[in-house]
Structures are given as C-alpha cells and as structure tokens.
Short mmCIF file of N, CA, C and O in Angstrom, two decimals:
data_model
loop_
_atom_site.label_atom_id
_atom_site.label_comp_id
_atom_site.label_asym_id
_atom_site.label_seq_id
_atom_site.Cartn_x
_atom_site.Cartn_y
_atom_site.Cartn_z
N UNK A 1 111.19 75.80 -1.36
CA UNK A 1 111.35 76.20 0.01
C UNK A 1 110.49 77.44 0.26
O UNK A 1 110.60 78.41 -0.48
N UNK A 2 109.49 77.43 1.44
CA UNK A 2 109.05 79.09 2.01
C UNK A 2 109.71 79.28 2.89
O UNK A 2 110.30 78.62 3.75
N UNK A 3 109.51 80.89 2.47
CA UNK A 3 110.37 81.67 3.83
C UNK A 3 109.71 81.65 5.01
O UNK A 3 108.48 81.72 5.08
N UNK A 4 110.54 81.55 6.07
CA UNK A 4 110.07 81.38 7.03
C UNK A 4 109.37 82.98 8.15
O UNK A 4 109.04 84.10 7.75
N UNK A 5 109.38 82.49 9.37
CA UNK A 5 108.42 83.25 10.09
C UNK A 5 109.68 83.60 11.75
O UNK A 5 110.41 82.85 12.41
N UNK A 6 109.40 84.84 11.82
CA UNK A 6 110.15 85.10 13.19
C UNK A 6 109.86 86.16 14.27
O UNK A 6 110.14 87.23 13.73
N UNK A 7 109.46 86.37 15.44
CA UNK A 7 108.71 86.59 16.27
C UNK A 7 109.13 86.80 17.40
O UNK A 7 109.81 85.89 17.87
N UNK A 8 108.91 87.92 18.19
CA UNK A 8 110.13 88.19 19.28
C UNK A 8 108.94 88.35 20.18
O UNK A 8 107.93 88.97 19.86
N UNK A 9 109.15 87.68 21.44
CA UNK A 9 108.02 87.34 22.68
C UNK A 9 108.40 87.66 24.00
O UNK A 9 109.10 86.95 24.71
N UNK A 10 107.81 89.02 24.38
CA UNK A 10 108.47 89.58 26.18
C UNK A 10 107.50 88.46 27.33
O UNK A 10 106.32 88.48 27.69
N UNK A 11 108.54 87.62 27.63
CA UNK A 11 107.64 86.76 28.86
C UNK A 11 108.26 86.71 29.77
O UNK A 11 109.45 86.38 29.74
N UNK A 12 107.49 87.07 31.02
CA UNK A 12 107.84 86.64 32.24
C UNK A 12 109.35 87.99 32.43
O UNK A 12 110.39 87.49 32.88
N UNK A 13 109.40 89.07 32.19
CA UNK A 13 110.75 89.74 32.16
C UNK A 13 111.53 89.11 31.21
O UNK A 13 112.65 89.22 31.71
N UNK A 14 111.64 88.62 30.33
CA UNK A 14 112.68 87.86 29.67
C UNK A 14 112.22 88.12 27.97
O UNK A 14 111.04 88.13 27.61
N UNK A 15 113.32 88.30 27.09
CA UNK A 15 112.66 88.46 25.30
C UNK A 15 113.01 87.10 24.95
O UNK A 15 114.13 86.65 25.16
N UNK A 16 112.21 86.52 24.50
CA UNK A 16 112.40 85.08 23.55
C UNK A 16 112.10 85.23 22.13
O UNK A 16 111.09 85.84 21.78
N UNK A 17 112.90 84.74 21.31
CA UNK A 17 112.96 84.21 19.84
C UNK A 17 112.55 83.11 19.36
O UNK A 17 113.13 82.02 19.40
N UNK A 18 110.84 83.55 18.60
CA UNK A 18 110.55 81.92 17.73
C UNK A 18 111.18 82.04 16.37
O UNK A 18 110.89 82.99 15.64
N UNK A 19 112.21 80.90 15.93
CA UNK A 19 111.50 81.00 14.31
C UNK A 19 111.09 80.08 13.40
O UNK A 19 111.28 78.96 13.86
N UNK A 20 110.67 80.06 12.47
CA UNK A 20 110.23 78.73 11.82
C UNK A 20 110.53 78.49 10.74
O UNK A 20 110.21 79.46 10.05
N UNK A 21 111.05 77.64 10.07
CA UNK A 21 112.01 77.56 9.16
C UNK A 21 111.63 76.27 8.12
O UNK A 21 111.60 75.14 8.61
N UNK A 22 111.37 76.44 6.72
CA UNK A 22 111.36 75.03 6.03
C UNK A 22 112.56 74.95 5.85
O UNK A 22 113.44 75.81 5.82
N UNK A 23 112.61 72.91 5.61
CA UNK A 23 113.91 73.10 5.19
C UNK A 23 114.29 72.44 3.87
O UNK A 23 115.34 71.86 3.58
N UNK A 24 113.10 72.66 3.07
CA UNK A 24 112.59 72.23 1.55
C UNK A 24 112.11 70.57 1.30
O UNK A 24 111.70 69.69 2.06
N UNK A 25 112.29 70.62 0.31
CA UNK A 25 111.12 69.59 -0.52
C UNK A 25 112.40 68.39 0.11
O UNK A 25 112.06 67.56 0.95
N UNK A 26 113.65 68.44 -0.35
CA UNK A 26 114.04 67.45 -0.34
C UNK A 26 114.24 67.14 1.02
O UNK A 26 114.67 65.99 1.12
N UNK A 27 114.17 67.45 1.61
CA UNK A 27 114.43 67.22 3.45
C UNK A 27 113.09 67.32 4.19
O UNK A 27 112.89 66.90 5.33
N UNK A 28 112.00 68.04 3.24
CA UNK A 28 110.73 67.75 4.06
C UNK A 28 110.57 67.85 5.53
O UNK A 28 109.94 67.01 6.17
N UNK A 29 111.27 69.13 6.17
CA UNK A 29 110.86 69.39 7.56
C UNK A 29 110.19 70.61 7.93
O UNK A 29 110.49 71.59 7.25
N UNK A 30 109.36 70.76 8.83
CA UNK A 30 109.70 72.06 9.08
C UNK A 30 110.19 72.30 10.66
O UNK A 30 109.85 71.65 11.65
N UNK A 31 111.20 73.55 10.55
CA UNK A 31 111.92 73.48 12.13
C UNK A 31 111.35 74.71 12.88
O UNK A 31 111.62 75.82 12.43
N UNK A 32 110.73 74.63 13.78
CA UNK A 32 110.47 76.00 15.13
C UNK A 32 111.56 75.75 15.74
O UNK A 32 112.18 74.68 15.76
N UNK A 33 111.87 76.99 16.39
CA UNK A 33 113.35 76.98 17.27
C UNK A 33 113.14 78.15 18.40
O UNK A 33 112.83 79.20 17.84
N UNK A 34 113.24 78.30 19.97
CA UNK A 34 113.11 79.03 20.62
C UNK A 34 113.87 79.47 21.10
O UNK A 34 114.46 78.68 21.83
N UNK A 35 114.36 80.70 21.11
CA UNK A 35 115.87 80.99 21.20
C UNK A 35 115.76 82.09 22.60
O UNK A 35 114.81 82.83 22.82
N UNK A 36 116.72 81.99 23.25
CA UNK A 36 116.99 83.53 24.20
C UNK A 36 118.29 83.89 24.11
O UNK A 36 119.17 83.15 24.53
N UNK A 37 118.52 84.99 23.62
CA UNK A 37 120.39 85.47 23.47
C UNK A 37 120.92 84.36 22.37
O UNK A 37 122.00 83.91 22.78
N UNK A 38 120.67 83.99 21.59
CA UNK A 38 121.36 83.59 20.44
C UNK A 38 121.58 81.54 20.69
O UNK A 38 122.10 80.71 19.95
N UNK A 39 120.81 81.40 22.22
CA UNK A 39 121.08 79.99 22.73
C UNK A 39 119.69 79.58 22.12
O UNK A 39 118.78 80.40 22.22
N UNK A 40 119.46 78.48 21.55
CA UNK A 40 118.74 77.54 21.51
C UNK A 40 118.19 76.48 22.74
O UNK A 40 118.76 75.47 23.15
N UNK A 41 116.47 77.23 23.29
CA UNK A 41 115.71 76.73 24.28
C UNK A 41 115.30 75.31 23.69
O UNK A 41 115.70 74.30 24.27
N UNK A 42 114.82 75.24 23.00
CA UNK A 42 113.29 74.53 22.41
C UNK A 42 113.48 74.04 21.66
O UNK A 42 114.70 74.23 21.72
N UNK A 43 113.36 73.38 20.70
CA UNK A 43 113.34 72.80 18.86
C UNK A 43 111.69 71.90 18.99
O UNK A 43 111.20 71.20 19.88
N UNK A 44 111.23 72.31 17.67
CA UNK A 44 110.00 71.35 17.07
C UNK A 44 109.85 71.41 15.85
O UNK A 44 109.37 72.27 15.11
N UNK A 45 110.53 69.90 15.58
CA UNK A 45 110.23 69.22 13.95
C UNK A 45 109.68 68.68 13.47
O UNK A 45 109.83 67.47 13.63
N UNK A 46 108.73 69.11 12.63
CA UNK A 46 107.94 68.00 12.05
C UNK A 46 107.84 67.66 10.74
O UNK A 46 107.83 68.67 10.04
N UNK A 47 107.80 66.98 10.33
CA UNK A 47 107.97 65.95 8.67
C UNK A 47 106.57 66.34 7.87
O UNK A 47 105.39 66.23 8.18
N UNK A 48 107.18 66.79 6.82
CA UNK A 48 105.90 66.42 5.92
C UNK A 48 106.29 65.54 4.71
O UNK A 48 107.40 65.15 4.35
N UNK A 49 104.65 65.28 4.00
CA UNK A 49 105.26 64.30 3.07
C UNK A 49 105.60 64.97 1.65
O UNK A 49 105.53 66.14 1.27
N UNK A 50 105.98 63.91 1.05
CA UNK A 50 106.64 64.44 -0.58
C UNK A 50 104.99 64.34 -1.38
O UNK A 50 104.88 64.77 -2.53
N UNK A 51 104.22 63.96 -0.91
CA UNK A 51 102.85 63.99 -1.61
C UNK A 51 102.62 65.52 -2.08
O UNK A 51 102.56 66.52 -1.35
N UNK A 52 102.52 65.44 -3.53
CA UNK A 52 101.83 66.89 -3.93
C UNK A 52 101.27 67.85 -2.96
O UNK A 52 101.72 68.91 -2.53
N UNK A 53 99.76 66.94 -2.64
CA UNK A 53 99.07 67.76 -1.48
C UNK A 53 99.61 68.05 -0.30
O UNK A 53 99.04 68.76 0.53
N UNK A 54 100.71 67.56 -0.15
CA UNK A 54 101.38 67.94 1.26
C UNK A 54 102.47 68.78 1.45
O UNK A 54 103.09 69.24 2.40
N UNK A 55 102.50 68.83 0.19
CA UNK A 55 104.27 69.44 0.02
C UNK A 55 104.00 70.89 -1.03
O UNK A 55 104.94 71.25 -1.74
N UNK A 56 102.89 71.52 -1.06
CA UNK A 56 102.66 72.59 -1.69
C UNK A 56 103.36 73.64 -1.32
O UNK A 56 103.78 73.53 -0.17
N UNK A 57 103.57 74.39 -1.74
CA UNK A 57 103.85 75.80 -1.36
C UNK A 57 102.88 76.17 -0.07
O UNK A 57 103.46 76.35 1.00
N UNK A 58 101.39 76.30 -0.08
CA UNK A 58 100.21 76.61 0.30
C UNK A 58 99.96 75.59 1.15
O UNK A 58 98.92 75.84 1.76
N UNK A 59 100.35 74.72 1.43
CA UNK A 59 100.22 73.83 2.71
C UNK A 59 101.47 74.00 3.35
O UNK A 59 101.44 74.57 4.44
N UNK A 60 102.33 73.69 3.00
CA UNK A 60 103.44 74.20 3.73
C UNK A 60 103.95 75.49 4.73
O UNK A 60 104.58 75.60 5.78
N UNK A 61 103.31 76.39 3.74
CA UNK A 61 103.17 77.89 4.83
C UNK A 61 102.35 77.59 5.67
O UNK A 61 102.73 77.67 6.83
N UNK A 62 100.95 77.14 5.39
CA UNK A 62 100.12 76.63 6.35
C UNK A 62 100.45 75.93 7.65
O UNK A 62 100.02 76.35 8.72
N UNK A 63 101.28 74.77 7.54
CA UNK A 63 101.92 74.00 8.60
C UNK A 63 102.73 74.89 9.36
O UNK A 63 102.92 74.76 10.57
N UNK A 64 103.25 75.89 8.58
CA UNK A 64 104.70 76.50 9.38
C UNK A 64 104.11 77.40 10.41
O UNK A 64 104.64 77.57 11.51
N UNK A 65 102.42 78.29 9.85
CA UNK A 65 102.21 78.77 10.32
C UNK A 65 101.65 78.57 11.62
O UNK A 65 102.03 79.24 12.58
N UNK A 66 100.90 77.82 11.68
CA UNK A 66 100.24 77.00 12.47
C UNK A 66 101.52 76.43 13.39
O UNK A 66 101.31 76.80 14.55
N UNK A 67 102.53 75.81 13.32
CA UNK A 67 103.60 75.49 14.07
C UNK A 67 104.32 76.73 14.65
O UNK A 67 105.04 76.25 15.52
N UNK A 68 104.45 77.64 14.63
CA UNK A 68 105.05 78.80 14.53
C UNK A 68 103.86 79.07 15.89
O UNK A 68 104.12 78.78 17.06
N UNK A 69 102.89 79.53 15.55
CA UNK A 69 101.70 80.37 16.40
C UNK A 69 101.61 79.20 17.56
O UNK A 69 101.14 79.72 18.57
N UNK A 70 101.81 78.13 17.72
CA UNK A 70 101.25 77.06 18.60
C UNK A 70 102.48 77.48 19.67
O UNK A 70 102.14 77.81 20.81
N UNK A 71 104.27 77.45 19.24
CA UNK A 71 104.97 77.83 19.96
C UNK A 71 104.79 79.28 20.54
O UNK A 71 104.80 79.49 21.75
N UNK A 72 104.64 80.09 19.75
CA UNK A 72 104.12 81.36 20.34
C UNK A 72 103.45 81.65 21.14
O UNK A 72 103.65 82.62 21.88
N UNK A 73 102.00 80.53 21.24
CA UNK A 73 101.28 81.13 22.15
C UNK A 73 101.84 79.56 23.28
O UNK A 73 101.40 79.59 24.42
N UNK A 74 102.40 78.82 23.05
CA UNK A 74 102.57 77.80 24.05
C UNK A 74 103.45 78.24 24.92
O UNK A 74 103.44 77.90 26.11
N UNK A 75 104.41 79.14 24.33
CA UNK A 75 105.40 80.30 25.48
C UNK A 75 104.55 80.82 26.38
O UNK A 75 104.50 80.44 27.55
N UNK A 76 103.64 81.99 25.76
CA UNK A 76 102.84 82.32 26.77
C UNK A 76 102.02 81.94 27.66
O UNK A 76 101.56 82.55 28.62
N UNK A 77 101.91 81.16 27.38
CA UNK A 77 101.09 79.81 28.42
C UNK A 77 101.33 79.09 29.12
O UNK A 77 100.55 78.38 29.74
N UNK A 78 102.94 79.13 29.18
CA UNK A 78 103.97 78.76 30.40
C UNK A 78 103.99 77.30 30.02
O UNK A 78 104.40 76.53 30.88
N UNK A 79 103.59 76.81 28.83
CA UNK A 79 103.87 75.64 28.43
C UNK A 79 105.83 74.96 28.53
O UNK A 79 106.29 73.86 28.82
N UNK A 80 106.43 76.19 28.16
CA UNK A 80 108.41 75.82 27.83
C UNK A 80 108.92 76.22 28.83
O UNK A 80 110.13 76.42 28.76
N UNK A 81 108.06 76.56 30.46
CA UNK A 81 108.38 77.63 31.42
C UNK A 81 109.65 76.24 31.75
O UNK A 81 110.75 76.74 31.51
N UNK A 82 109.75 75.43 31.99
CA UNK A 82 111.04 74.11 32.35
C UNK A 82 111.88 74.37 31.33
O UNK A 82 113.07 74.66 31.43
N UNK A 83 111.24 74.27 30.36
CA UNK A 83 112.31 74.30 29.13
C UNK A 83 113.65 75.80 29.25
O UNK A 83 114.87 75.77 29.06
N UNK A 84 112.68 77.00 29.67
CA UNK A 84 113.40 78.57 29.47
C UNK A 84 113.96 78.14 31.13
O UNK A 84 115.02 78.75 31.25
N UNK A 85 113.81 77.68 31.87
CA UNK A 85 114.52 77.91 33.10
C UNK A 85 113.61 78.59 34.19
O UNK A 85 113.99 79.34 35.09
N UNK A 86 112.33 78.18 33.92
CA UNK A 86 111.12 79.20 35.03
C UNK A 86 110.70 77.89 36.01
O UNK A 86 110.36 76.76 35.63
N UNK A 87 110.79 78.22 36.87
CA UNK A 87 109.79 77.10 38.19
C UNK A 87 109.30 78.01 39.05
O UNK A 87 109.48 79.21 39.24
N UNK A 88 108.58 77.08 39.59
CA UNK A 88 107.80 77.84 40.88
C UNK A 88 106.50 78.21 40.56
O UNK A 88 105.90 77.36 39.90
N UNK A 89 105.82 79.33 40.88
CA UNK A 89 104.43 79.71 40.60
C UNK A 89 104.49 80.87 40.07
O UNK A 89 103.42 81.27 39.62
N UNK A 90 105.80 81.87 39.93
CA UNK A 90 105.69 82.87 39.14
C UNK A 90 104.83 83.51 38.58
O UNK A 90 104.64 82.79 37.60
N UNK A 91 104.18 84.31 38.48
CA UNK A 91 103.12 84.68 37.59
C UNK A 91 103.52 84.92 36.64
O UNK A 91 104.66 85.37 36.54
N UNK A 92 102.48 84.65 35.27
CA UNK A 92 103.50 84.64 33.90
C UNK A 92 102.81 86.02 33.54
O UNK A 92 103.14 86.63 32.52
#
C-alpha cells in the first residue's frame, strides 16, 4: 500500500478537501475523494492491475498522483462546480 496524498483548496469562498488514497494490492484501487466539512462531494476510482508493472510501488504513486492533481486542478476549473453546489456564472 502507498500513502496517500491530501490537499486543502480555497474555491469560490468555500475550503475543499482532496484526498487520495490506495487501497492496496489486494483491492487494486485507487480512491480521490472531495470533501467539504467532513461530507463527501465527489469520489474517483480507478482500478489498477495486479500486473507487476502496474502494481509497483512507483507506478502506483504515480497514478495517485496524477489522479490526485487532475481533481485538484479540475476543482479549480469549475469542473465539480454541480457537484459542490455552484451554478450560475459565478466567477470562480
């Protein structure tokens, strides 16, 4: 299992929580989770395989990281703005 990654994001007036989480070899996921006040916005899971090359230590951080930064900057980009409860034209 790697440790995961966690990231606190001021958008739009509001603090949001990414974090990213493996959830080891034998379950082969990794989980992003976007949180505000302890509620769960968002979830993104994705599978990796049990293949050596896929399931390294060093690919694995890799994926998480890369999954991790995509939500991060996809917040800021008003990508989850439906998801967090934002409409309209707001400026982000």
């Amino acid at each position: 299992m790697v440790g995961g990654f966690n990231t606190n994001v001021r958008y739009r007036g509001r603090t949001f929580h990414v974090q990213t989480e493996d959830s080891g070899p034998n379950v082969a996921k990794i989980v992003t989770l976007l949180y505000e006040g302890g509620t769960i916005l968002f979830s993104r899971k994705t599978a990796y395989g049990k293949e050596p090359e896929s399931s390294s230590r060093e690919a694995v951080r890799a994926r998480m990281e890369q999954q991790h930064c995509e939500m991060v900057e996809g917040l800021k980009a008003g990508e989850f703005d439906a998801d967090v409860g934002f409409s309209g034209s707001t400026p982000k």
